[in-house]
């Protein structure tokens, strides 16, 4: 199943409620995660939080499997938790997560088609419509995330580094189809793994 979407001006809003409403209007399934407070800590309150600003609120007890298209629920929870972050369930989607120079080198070798792109604290997310057949996988500083059991953060979520996720202005406005080159990369990765 391929789920295409167009990045709208509302999705670019710094107001989480406006952005969340736009994502839901586009048919996306969302969940809310803990956010980052004014001291730069996760709102879960744990001093040694291992996933600050990225783990689901208690109202999503099954994590991504509790994701919803209910605007009533999302609105109520954002009013109650204004620092919460927005996350997208990747059902029908694939995101390429690039974190660093090695990831950029790998990405350039793939010659992927342009698509909607999010700027993150350490790199970027490329959003594609359609899932990879064999699921998610990782390479050095580049992850392929796909399917209903995965999620990624959406703008204008706040990262622990102080950076807000944001849609890149000059990226393609509509998501491209998930390219076959990603499956080619998976085969290369499998060949290079030694046990």
Coordinates of C-alpha atoms in Angstrom, one line a residue:
X1 CA 0.0 0.0 0.0
X2 CA 1.4 3.4 -1.0
X3 CA 0.3 6.4 1.0
X4 CA 1.3 9.6 -0.7
X5 CA 1.0 13.0 0.9
X6 CA 1.6 16.7 0.0
X7 CA 3.5 18.9 2.5
X8 CA 1.1 21.8 3.2
X9 CA 1.7 25.2 4.8
X10 CA -0.1 24.0 7.9
X11 CA 2.3 21.0 8.3
X12 CA 5.1 23.6 8.4
X13 CA 3.5 25.4 11.3
X14 CA 5.3 25.8 14.6
X15 CA 2.0 25.3 16.3
X16 CA 1.8 21.6 17.1
X17 CA -2.0 21.5 17.1
X18 CA -2.2 23.1 13.6
X19 CA 0.5 20.8 12.3
X20 CA -1.2 17.7 13.9
X21 CA -4.5 18.6 12.4
X22 CA -2.9 18.9 8.9
X23 CA -1.3 15.5 9.3
X24 CA -4.5 13.9 10.4
X25 CA -6.4 15.6 7.5
X26 CA -3.9 14.0 5.1
X27 CA -4.9 10.6 6.5
X28 CA -1.8 10.0 8.7
X29 CA -1.8 7.9 11.9
X30 CA -0.2 9.8 14.8
X31 CA 1.0 9.2 18.3
X32 CA 2.3 11.7 20.8
X33 CA 5.6 11.2 22.6
X34 CA 7.0 12.9 25.6
X35 CA 8.6 16.2 24.7
X36 CA 11.6 18.2 25.9
X37 CA 11.0 20.7 28.8
X38 CA 12.6 24.2 29.1
X39 CA 15.6 22.6 30.9
X40 CA 16.3 20.4 27.9
X41 CA 15.1 17.2 29.7
X42 CA 12.5 14.7 28.7
X43 CA 9.0 15.5 30.1
X44 CA 8.8 11.9 31.4
X45 CA 10.7 13.1 34.4
X46 CA 13.4 10.4 34.4
X47 CA 16.9 11.9 34.8
X48 CA 18.5 9.2 32.8
X49 CA 15.9 8.9 30.1
X50 CA 17.3 6.7 27.3
X51 CA 15.0 8.2 24.6
X52 CA 14.4 11.8 25.5
X53 CA 11.4 13.3 23.7
X54 CA 10.9 10.2 21.6
X55 CA 9.0 7.7 23.7
X56 CA 5.2 7.5 23.7
X57 CA 2.9 9.2 26.3
X58 CA 1.1 6.8 28.6
X59 CA -2.1 7.4 26.6
X60 CA -0.4 5.3 23.8
X61 CA 0.2 2.2 25.9
X62 CA 1.1 0.0 22.9
X63 CA 3.4 2.6 21.3
X64 CA 3.1 2.9 17.6
X65 CA 0.3 0.2 17.7
X66 CA -1.8 2.8 19.6
X67 CA -1.4 5.4 16.9
X68 CA -4.6 7.1 15.9
X69 CA -6.4 9.2 13.3
X70 CA -8.7 10.7 15.9
X71 CA -8.3 14.5 15.9
X72 CA -10.4 14.6 19.1
X73 CA -7.8 12.5 21.0
X74 CA -4.8 14.3 19.6
X75 CA -6.2 17.7 20.3
X76 CA -7.2 16.7 23.9
X77 CA -3.7 15.3 24.6
X78 CA -1.9 18.3 23.1
X79 CA -3.9 20.7 25.2
X80 CA -3.1 18.5 28.3
X81 CA 0.6 18.1 27.2
X82 CA 1.7 21.2 25.3
X83 CA 5.3 20.0 25.2
X84 CA 4.5 16.7 23.6
X85 CA 6.1 15.8 20.3
X86 CA 4.4 14.4 17.2
X87 CA 5.3 11.1 15.7
X88 CA 4.1 9.4 12.5
X89 CA 3.2 5.7 12.2
X90 CA 5.0 4.4 9.0
X91 CA 2.1 2.2 7.9
X92 CA 2.3 2.4 4.0
X93 CA 5.5 4.5 4.2
X94 CA 9.3 4.4 4.3
X95 CA 11.6 6.9 5.8
X96 CA 15.4 7.1 5.1
X97 CA 17.0 8.5 8.3
X98 CA 20.5 10.0 7.6
X99 CA 22.6 10.9 10.6
X100 CA 26.1 12.1 9.6
X101 CA 28.7 12.2 6.9
X102 CA 28.9 8.4 6.3
X103 CA 25.1 8.3 5.9
X104 CA 25.3 11.1 3.3
X105 CA 28.0 9.3 1.4
X106 CA 25.8 6.1 1.2
X107 CA 22.8 8.2 0.2
X108 CA 24.7 9.9 -2.7
X109 CA 25.7 6.5 -4.0
X110 CA 22.0 5.4 -4.3
X111 CA 20.8 8.3 -6.4
X112 CA 17.4 8.3 -4.8
X113 CA 14.5 10.4 -6.4
X114 CA 13.7 13.7 -4.7
X115 CA 10.9 13.6 -2.1
X116 CA 9.6 15.4 0.9
X117 CA 12.4 16.0 3.4
X118 CA 12.6 16.8 7.1
X119 CA 15.6 18.5 8.6
X120 CA 16.6 16.8 12.0
X121 CA 19.1 17.6 14.6
X122 CA 21.9 15.5 13.1
X123 CA 20.8 15.1 9.5
X124 CA 17.5 14.5 7.7
X125 CA 14.6 12.2 7.0
X126 CA 13.5 11.4 3.4
X127 CA 9.8 10.4 3.3
X128 CA 8.6 7.9 0.6
X129 CA 5.2 6.3 -0.1
X130 CA 5.1 2.5 0.1
X131 CA 6.8 0.0 2.4
X132 CA 10.0 -2.0 1.8
X133 CA 9.1 -5.6 1.3
X134 CA 11.6 -7.1 3.8
X135 CA 11.1 -4.4 6.5
X136 CA 13.5 -1.9 8.2
X137 CA 17.3 -2.2 8.3
X138 CA 20.3 -0.2 9.4
X139 CA 23.6 0.8 7.9
X140 CA 26.3 3.1 9.2
X141 CA 24.6 6.5 10.0
X142 CA 21.7 5.6 7.6
X143 CA 18.5 3.7 8.7
X144 CA 15.6 2.5 6.6
X145 CA 12.4 2.6 8.6
X146 CA 9.2 1.2 7.2
X147 CA 5.9 -0.4 8.1
X148 CA 3.2 -0.2 10.8
X149 CA 5.6 -1.2 13.7
X150 CA 7.9 1.9 13.2
X151 CA 7.4 5.6 13.8
X152 CA 9.4 8.8 13.1
X153 CA 9.2 12.3 14.6
X154 CA 7.4 15.0 12.7
X155 CA 7.8 18.7 12.6
X156 CA 7.6 20.8 14.7
X157 CA 8.7 18.3 17.3
X158 CA 11.5 19.4 19.6
X159 CA 14.8 17.5 19.9
X160 CA 16.8 17.3 23.1
X161 CA 19.6 19.3 21.4
X162 CA 17.3 22.3 21.1
X163 CA 16.6 21.9 17.4
X164 CA 13.1 21.7 16.1
X165 CA 12.3 19.2 13.3
X166 CA 11.2 21.1 10.2
X167 CA 10.2 20.4 6.6
X168 CA 12.9 21.5 4.2
X169 CA 11.7 24.4 2.1
X170 CA 13.3 23.3 -1.2
X171 CA 12.4 19.6 -1.0
X172 CA 9.7 18.1 -3.2
X173 CA 6.3 18.8 -1.8
X174 CA 4.7 15.4 -2.6
X175 CA 6.3 12.1 -1.4
X176 CA 7.9 10.0 -4.1
X177 CA 7.3 6.2 -4.4
X178 CA 9.8 4.1 -2.3
X179 CA 12.7 3.5 -4.7
X180 CA 14.0 0.0 -5.6
X181 CA 17.5 1.3 -4.8
X182 CA 16.8 0.8 -1.1
X183 CA 16.4 -3.0 -1.6
X184 CA 19.7 -3.0 -3.5
X185 CA 21.3 -1.3 -0.5
X186 CA 19.9 -4.0 1.8
X187 CA 21.6 -6.7 -0.3
X188 CA 24.9 -4.8 -0.1
X189 CA 24.6 -4.5 3.6
X190 CA 23.8 -8.2 4.1
X191 CA 27.0 -9.1 2.1
X192 CA 29.2 -7.0 4.3
X193 CA 27.9 -8.2 7.7
X194 CA 30.2 -10.7 9.3
X195 CA 29.5 -12.9 12.3

